[in-house]
XYZ file of C-alpha atoms in Angstrom:
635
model
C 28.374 -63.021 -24.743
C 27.346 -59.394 -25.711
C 30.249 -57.421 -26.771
C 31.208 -54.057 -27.906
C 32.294 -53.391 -31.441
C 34.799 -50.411 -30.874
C 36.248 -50.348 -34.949
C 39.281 -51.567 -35.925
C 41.502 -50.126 -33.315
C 39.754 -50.376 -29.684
C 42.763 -49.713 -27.759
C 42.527 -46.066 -29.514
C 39.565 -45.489 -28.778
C 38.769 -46.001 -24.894
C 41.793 -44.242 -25.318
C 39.989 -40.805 -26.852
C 37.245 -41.783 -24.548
C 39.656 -41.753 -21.228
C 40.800 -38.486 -22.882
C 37.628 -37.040 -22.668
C 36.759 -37.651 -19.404
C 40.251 -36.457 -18.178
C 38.983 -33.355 -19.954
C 35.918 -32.902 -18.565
C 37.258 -33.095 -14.764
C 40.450 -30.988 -15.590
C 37.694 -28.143 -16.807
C 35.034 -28.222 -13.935
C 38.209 -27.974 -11.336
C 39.194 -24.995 -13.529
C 36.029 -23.732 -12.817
C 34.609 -24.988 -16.722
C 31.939 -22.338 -17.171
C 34.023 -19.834 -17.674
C 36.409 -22.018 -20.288
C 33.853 -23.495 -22.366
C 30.989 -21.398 -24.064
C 27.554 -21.502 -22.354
C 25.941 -23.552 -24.812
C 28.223 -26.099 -23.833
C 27.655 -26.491 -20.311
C 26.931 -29.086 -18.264
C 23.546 -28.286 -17.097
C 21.807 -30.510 -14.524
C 20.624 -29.040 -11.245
C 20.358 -24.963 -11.819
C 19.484 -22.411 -9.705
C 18.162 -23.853 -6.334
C 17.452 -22.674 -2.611
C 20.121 -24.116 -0.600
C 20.031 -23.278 3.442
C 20.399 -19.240 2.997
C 22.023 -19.201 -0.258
C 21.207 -19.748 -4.264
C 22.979 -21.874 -6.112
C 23.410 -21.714 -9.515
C 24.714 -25.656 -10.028
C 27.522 -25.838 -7.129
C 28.550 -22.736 -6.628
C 27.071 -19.608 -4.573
C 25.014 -17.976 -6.671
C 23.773 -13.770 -5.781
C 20.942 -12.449 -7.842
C 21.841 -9.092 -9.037
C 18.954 -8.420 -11.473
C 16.886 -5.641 -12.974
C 13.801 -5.256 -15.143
C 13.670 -4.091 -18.811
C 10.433 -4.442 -20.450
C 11.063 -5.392 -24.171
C 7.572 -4.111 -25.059
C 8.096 -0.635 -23.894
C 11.885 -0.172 -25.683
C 11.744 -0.154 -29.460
C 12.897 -3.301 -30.604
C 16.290 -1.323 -32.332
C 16.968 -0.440 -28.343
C 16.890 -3.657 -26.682
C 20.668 -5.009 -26.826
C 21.928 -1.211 -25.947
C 19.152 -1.328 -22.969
C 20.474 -4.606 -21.816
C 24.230 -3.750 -22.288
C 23.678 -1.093 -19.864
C 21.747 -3.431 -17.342
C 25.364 -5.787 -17.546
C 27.866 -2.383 -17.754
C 25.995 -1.521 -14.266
C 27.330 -5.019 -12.626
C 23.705 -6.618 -12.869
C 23.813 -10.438 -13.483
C 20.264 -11.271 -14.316
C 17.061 -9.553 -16.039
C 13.840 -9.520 -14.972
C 10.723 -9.023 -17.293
C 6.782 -9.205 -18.036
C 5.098 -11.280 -20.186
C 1.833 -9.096 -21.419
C -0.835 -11.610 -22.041
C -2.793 -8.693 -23.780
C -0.314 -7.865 -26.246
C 0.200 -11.607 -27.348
C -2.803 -12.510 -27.755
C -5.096 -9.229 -29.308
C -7.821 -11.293 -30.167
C -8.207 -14.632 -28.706
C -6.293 -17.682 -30.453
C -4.727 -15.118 -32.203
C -0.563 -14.844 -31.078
C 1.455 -12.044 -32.039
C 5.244 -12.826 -31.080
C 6.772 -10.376 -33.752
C 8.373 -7.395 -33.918
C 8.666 -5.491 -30.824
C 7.051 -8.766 -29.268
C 9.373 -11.104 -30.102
C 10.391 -12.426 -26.807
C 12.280 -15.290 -27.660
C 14.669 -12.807 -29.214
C 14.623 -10.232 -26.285
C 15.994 -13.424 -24.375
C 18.619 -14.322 -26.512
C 20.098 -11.067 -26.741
C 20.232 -11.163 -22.711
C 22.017 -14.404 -23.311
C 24.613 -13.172 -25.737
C 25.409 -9.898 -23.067
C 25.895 -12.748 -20.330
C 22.237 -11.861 -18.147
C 20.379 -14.490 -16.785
C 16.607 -14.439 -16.688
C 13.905 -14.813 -14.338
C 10.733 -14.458 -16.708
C 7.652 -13.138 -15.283
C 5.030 -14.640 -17.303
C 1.529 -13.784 -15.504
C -0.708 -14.282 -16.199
C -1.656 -11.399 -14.483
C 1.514 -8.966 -14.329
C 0.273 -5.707 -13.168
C 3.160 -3.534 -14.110
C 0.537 -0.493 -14.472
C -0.882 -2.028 -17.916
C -4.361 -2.157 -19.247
C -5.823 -4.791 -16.790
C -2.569 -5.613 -15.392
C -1.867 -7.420 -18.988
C -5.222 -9.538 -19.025
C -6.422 -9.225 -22.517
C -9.810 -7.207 -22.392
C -11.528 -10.037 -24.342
C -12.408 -11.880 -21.129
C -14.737 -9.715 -20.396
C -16.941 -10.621 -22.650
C -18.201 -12.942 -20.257
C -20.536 -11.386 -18.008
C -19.767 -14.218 -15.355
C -15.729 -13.717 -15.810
C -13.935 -13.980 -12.641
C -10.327 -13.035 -13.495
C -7.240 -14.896 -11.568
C -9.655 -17.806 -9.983
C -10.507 -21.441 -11.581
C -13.362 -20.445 -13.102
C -13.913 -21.843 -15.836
C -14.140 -19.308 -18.593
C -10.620 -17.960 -16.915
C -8.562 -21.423 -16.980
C -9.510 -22.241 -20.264
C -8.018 -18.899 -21.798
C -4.519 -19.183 -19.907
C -4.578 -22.523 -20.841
C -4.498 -21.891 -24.592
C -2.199 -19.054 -23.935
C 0.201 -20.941 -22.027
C 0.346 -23.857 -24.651
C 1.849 -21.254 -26.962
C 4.064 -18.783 -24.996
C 5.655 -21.991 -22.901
C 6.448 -23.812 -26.310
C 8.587 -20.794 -27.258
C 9.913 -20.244 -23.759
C 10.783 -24.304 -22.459
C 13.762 -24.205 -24.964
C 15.159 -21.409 -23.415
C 15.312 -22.603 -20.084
C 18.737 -22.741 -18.162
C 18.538 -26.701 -18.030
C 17.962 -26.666 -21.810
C 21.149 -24.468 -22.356
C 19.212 -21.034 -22.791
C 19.323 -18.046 -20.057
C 16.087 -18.617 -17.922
C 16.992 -19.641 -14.349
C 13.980 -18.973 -12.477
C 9.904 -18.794 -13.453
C 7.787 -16.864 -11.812
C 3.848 -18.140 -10.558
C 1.432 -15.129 -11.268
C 2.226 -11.911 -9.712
C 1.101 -10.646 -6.122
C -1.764 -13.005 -5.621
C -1.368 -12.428 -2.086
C -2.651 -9.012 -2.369
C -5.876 -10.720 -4.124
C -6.249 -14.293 -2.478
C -9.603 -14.916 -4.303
C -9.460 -18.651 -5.002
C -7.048 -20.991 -2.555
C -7.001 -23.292 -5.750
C -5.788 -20.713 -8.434
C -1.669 -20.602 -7.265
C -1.533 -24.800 -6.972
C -3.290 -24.691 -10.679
C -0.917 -21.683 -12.001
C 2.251 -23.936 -10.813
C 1.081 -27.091 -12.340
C -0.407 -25.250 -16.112
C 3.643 -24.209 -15.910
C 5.151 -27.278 -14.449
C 3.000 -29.213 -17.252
C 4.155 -27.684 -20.260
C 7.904 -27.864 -19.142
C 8.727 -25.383 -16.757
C 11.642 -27.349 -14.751
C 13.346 -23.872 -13.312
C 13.285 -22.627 -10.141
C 9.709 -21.289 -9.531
C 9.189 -17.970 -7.130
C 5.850 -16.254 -5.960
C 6.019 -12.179 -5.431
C 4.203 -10.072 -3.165
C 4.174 -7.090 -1.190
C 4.510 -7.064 2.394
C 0.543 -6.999 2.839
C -0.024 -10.357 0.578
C 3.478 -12.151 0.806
C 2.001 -15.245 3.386
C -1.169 -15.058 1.444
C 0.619 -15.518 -1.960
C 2.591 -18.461 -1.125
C 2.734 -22.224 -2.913
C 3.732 -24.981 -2.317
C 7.070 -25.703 -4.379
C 7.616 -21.689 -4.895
C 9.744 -20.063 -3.237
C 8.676 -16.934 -1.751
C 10.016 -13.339 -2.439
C 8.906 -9.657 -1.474
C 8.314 -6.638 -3.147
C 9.545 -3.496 -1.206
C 10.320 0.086 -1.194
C 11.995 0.316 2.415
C 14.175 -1.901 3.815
C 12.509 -2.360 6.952
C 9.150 -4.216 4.757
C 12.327 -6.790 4.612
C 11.781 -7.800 8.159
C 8.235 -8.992 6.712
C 10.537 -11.418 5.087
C 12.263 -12.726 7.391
C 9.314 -12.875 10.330
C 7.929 -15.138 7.230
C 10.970 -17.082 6.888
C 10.610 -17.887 10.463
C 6.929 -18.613 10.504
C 7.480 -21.413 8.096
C 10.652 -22.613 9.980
C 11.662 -23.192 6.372
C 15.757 -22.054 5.952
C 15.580 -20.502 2.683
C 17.704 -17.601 0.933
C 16.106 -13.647 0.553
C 15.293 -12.121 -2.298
C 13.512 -9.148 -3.197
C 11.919 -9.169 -6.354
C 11.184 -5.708 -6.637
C 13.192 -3.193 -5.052
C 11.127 0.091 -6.455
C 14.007 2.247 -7.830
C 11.390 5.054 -8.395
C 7.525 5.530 -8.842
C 5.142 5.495 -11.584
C 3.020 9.161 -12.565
C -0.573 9.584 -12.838
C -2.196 12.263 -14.890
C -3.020 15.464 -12.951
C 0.185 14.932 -9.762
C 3.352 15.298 -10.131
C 6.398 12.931 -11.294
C 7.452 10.752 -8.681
C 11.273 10.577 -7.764
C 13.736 8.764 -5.197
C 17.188 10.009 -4.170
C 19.725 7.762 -5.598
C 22.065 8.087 -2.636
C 18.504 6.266 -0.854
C 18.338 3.623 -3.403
C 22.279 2.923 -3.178
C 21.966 2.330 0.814
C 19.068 0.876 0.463
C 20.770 -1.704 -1.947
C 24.141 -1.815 0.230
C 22.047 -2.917 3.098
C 19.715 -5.943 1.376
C 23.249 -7.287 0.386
C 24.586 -7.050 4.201
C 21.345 -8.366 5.182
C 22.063 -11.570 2.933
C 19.424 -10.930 0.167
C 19.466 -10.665 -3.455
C 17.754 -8.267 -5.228
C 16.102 -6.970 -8.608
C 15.870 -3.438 -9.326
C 12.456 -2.641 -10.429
C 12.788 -0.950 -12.505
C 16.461 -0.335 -13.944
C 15.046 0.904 -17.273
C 11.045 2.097 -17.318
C 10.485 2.606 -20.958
C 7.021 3.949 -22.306
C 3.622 2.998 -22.578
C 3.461 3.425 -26.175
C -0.400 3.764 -27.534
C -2.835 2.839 -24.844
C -1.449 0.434 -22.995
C -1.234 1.726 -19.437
C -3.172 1.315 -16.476
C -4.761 2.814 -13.803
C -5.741 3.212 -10.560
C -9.160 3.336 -8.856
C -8.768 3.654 -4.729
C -11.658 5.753 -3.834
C -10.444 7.912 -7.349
C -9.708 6.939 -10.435
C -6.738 7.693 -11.902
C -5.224 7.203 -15.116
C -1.105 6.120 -15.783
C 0.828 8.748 -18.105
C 1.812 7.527 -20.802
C 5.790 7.951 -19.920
C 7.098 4.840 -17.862
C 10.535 6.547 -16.598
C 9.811 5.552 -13.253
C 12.686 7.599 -12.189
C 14.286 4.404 -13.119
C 18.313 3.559 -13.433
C 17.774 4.557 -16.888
C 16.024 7.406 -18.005
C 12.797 7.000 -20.373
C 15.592 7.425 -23.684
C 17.851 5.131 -21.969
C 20.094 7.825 -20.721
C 22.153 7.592 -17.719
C 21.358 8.713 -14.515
C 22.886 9.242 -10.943
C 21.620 5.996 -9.682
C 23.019 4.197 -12.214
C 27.125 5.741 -11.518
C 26.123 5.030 -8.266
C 25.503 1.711 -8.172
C 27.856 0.361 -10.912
C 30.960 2.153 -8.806
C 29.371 0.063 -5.538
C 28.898 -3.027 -7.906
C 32.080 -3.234 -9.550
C 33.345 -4.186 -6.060
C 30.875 -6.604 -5.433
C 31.517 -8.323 -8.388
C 35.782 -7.608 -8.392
C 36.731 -10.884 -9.838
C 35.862 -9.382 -13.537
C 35.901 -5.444 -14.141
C 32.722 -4.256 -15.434
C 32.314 -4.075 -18.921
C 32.448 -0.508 -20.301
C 28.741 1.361 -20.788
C 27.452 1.965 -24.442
C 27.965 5.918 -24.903
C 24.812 7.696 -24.810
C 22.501 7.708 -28.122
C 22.279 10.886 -29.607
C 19.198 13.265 -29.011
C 17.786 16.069 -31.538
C 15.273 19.117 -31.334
C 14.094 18.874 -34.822
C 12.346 21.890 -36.673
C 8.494 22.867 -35.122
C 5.807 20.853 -36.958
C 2.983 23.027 -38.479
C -0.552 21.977 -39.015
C -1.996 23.168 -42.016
C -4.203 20.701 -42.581
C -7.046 18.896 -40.480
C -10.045 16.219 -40.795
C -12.848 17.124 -38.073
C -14.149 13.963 -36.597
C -17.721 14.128 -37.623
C -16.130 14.006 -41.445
C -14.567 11.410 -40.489
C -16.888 8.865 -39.308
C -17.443 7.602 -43.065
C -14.191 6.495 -43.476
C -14.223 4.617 -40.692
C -15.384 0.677 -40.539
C -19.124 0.646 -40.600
C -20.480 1.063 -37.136
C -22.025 -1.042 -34.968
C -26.021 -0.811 -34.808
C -27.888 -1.879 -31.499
C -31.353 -0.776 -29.809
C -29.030 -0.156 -26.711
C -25.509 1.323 -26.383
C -22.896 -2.082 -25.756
C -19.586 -1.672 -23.786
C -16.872 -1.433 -25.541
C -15.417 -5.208 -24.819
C -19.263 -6.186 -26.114
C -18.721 -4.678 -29.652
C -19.243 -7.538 -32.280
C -16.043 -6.270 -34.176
C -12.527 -7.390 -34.135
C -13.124 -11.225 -35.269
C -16.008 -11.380 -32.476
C -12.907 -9.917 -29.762
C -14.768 -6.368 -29.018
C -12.806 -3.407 -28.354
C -9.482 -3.014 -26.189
C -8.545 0.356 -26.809
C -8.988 4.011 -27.778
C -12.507 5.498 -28.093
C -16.247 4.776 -29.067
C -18.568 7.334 -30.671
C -21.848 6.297 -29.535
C -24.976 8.343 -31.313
C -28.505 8.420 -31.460
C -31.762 10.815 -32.492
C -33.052 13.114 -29.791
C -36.036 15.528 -29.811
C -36.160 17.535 -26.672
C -34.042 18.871 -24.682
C -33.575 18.057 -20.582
C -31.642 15.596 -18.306
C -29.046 13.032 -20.152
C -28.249 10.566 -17.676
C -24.951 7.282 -18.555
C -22.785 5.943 -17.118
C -19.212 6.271 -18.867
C -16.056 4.614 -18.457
C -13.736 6.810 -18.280
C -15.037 9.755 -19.830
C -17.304 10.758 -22.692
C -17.607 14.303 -24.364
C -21.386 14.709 -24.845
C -22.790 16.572 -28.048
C -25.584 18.009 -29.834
C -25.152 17.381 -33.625
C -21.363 19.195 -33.798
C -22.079 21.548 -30.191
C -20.301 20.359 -27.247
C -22.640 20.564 -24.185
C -20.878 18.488 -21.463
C -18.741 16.319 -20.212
C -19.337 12.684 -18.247
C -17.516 10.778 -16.076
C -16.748 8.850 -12.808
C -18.187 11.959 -10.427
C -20.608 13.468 -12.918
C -23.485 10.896 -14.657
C -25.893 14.078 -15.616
C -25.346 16.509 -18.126
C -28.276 18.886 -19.156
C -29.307 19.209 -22.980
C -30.172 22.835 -23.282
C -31.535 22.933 -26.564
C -32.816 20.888 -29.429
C -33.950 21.855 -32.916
C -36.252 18.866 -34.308
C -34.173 15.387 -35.072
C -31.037 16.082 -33.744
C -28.044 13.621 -33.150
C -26.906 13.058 -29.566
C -23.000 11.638 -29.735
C -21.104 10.458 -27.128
C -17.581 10.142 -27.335
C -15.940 7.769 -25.073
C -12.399 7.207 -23.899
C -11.122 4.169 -22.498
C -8.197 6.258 -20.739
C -6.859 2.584 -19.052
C -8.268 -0.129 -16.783
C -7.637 -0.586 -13.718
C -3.971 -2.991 -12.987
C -3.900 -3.736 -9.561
C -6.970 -4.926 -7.025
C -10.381 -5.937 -8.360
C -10.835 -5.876 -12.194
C -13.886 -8.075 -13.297
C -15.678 -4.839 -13.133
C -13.457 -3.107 -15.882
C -15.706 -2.398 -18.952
C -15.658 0.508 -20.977
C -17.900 2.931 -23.288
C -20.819 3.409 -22.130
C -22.017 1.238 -19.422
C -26.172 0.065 -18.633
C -28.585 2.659 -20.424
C -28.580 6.553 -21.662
C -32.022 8.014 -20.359
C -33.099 11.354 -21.084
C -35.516 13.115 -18.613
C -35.064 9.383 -17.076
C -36.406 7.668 -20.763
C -34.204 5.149 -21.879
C -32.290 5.843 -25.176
C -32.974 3.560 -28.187
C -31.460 2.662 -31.799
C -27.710 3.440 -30.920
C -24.917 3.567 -34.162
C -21.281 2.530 -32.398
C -18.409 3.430 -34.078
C -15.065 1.869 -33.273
C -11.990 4.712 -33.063
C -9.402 2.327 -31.979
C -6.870 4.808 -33.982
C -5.154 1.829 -35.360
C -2.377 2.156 -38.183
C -3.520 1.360 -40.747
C -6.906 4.201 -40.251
C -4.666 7.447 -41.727
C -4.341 6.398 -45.333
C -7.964 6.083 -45.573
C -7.597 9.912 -44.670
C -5.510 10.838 -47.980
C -6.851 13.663 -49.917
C -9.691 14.141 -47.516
C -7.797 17.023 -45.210
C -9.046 20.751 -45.761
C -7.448 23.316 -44.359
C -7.145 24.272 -40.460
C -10.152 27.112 -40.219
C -9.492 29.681 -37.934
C -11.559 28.540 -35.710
C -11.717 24.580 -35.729
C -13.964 22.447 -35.676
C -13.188 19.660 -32.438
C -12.505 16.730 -31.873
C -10.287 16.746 -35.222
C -7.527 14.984 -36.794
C -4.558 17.288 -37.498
C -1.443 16.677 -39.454
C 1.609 18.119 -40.680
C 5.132 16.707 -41.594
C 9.034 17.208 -41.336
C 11.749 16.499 -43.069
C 14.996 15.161 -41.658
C 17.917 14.762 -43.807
C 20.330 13.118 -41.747
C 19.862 9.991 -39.855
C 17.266 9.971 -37.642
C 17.628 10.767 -33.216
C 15.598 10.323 -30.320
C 13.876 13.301 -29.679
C 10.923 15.045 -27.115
C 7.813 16.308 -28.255
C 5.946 19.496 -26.753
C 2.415 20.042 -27.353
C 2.196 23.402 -26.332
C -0.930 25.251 -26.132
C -2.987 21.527 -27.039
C -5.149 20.413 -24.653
C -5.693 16.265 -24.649
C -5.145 13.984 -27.370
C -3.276 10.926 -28.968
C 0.077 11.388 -31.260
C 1.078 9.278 -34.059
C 4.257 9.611 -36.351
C 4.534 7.792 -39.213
C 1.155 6.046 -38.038
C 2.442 4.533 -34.646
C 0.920 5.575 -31.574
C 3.403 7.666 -29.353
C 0.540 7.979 -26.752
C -1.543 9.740 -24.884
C -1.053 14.143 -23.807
C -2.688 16.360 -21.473
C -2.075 19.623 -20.192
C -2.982 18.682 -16.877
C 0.314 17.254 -16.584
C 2.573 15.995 -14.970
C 3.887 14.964 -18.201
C 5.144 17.429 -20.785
C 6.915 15.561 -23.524
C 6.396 12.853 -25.378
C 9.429 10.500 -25.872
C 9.942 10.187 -29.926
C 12.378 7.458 -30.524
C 14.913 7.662 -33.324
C 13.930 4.468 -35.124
C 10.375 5.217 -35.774
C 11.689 8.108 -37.951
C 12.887 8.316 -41.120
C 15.381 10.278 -43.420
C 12.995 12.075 -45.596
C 9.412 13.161 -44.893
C 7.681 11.814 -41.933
C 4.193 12.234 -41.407
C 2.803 14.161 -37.993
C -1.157 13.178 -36.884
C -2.625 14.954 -33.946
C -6.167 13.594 -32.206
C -7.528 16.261 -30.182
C -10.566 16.736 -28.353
C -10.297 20.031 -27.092
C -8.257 22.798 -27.952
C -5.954 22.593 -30.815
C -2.990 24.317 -30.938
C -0.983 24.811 -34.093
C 2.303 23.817 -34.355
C 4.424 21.058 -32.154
C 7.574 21.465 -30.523
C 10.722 19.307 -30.308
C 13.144 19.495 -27.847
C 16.431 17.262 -26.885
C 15.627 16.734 -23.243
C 12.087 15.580 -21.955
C 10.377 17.076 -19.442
C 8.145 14.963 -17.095
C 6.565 17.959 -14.564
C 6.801 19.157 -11.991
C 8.798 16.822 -9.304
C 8.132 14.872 -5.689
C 10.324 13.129 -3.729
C 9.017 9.790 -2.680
C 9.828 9.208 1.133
């Protein structure tokens, strides 16, 4: 007969073992997860639907979340970010995963620095947040191509968010390596994910009945085990649906809430409410105004999803920036670019400042959540108005060129995604210089997305875009070079997007002759392109020569702050300090600042470069405060 070798003393130890079982049920009737430390729970059965409640294991279970996106906070700002989200009396964050960002060319993963996610999720760990990732892989949130890297449309077949194909295989590989870093992580696996989401707003899309059922089982297959939701907005939320998801909404007014519940009852399906994203504010557009909700609005509105039984994630408690070119755009009957600030009139302010919402809502919350006071909010970060910026010194763009990579040479012009550069990837960002040899003047006729300057040798002579594909040549002395400069000013995030290619797109004709023998030169304005400038800048003439590099530098000599940058009396360009891409200004407004954060400076000298196309100006601004134009209430 089998038996049991128990050592020496056996008695002693069923003993210990009766010990530890007396243990174990003494601290789960004490209510064990607060005793023991996270890592050490018990995990089996997570967050679930239960009749009209969550529960997280066997308790009720209210989401109280908000989003943070870790790639538009500087990496040195995500644990005070997401100590505000808990001081506020929020339980859970919500964020994006950018498929574009992660994977810049394809096969190639970039999970460092400011993309480290795995860290971002930890850290909500440690401040006691739960998660609900939202991992795409489309994810809107007014990106470039609502996250989709731009590499996929390379394809000229590419249908984006269906089963092609070309599509499925690329989320596939990108899946295998953002789930293997996310899986551990999971709630079940004693990390801080409760809940996955399955693509974002399909409904509003519905292209391919077979795309959500293979989204949910590419996640389910590499591990997901959470609780899985859909998201949509009141227009797509019954066509965005899957089997095994539960569904949630997307709102601004609580009365899109009854599209909820008249869904709930459609399906005769008892399940709890949520609402994904309550919209705290409104993202800008270049050339309106900056959006803006009343916080006493957004507290009522909040008061009254809790008395109508639902939980809720702010979107968005803290906005952030679209650092460099990542934002998006829009394109309903206009197109229309995304500034490059992401305040959103959010919780949080674009420097992570306080606002009225936010006293608001943590003084209602703190008696929501009265069994623990709230912990106490970080104090502010400190801002500074540093000395104004001079620029002595400047590098006009046609000098440039030759220190750029060599450029492309085709008989016609390619689209930017097209360009055999970047390890065969094309380009995502920035601007192309397209230029050829003309003879005679007339009729230049492209197509350009988004906008192209058009020249004669150094002479500006027009300007092409969405509403204007003609732009006359007025003169022309022998050989002269025709340039084009393109700007990819952000495609399109939300509706169709197979169609988003930029540069120049089909032919350039003049007097209705196709263009031949086209040099393409790449101006993605990456990092490491300034050094290659070094002892090249001459001094600013008095009357410039444009587009141009400019650059100038300050010295701080105590530690560095946030700060705001004003670009008075500049017309459109790109900023960098210290080489990294603040972002995109324009006089046109709304925007008026550009948020500087603390951490990308530097006690010492730091190094200023303006890009500008049009009208230089010639000194920058700093100022403590940011100003983001001129304001309108959102009803």
């Amino acid at each position: 007969m089998a038996t049991w070798n128990l050592g020496r003393r056996p008695c002693r130890t069923l003993g210990l073992l009766l010990l530890v079982l007396l243990s174990f049920l003494v601290l789960r009737r004490l209510n064990w997860q607060n005793v023991l430390p996270r890592w050490l729970w018990f995990r089996q059965r997570g967050l679930r639907a239960a009749g009209q409640h969550f529960l997280l294991e066997d308790s009720t279970f209210w989401i109280l979340g908000g989003s943070i996106h870790y790639f538009r906070v500087p990496r040195e700002y995500w644990m005070d970010r997401l100590l505000k989200l808990r001081a506020c009396g929020l339980n859970t964050l919500t964020t994006y995963v950018p498929w574009n960002l992660h994977e810049p060319e394809r096969g190639k993963f970039d999970f460092s620095g400011n993309l480290d996610l795995q860290t971002f999720l930890l850290m909500a760990a440690e401040v006691g947040l739960w998660v609900i990732l939202r991992p795409g892989p489309y994810i809107c949130s007014e990106m470039d191509l609502g996250g989709l890297p731009s590499w996929l449309l390379q394809d000229s077949n590419m249908m984006l968010r269906t089963t092609y194909a070309g599509f499925t295989r690329a989320v596939d590989l990108y899946f295998d390596h953002l789930m293997a870093r996310v899986v551990p992580l999971q709630y079940k696996h004693g990390g801080p994910i409760i809940a996955v989401q399955v693509e974002n707003e399909y409904g509003s899309y519905s292209r391919d009945p077979a795309y959500m059922p293979y989204i949910k089982k590419a996640l389910e297959d590499r591990g997901i085990v959470e609780l899985l939701l859909t998201s949509d907005n009141k227009d797509g939320l019954s066509k965005g649906v899957v089997d095994g998801a539960l569904a949630t909404i997307n709102l601004q007014s609580l009365g899109d809430l009854q599209v909820l519940n008249d869904f709930i009852l459609s399906t005769q399906v008892v399940q709890p409410k949520m609402v994904m994203e309550y919209w705290t504010g409104w993202f800008d557009v270049w050339g309106s105004r900056h959006n803006i909700r009343d916080s006493s609005e957004v507290l009522q509105t909040v008061k009254a999803l809790l008395d109508a039984g639902s939980s809720f994630n702010l979107y968005m408690f803290h906005g952030g920036t679209n650092f460099g070119f990542m934002n998006g755009a829009t394109h309903q009957g206009q197109y229309q670019a995304d500034v490059t600030s992401y305040d959103y009139d959010a919780v949080l302010t674009e420097a992570g400042d306080y606002t009225g919402k936010f006293s608001k809502l943590r003084n209602f919350l703190s008696s929501v959540t009265a069994k623990k006071p709230l912990p106490r909010p970080p104090d502010l970060l400190p801002k500074a108005a540093y000395d104004p910026v001079s620029f002595l010194w400047y590098l006009p763009l046609w000098d440039a060129l030759e220190y750029l990579d060599e450029p492309v040479t085709s008989d016609w012009p390619l689209n930017m995604e097209n360009l055999p550069i970047n390890n065969g990837n094309g380009q995502a960002f920035g601007y192309a210089l397209y230029e050829t040899s003309i003879t005679a003047p007339g009729t230049l006729q492209a197509h350009v997305r988004d906008c192209g300057q058009v020249f004669v040798d150094s002479m500006s002579v027009g300007v092409l875009d969405y509403d204007h594909t003609e732009v006359h040549i007025p003169f022309v002395q022998g050989y002269s070079k025709l340039r084009i400069l393109v700007e990819n000013r952000g495609r399109v995030n939300y509706g169709p997007m197979d169609g988003q290619r930029k540069g120049i797109i089909g032919n350039v004709s003049l007097n209705h002759s196709p263009l031949k023998k086209f040099k393409i030169y790449s101006l993605e304005m990456k990092k490491e392109l300034f050094p290659r400038f070094h002892k090249k800048w001459t001094h600013v003439p008095e009357v410039p020569t444009l587009p141009a590099f400019f650059t100038g530098s300050t010295t701080i000599m105590m530690p560095p702050s946030d700060s705001f940058m004003m670009l008075e009396n500049w017309e459109k360009g790109v900023v960098f300090v210290n080489g990294r891409n603040l972002g995109r200004y324009w006089n046109i407004g709304p925007q008026k600042t550009l948020y500087l954060p603390g951490p990308w400076l530097h006690q010492g000298i730091n190094q200023l470069v303006v890009f500008e196309e049009k009208v230089a100006g010639s000194v920058v601004l700093f100022s403590e405060t940011p100003h983001l134009g001129r304001l309108q209430y959102i009803s």
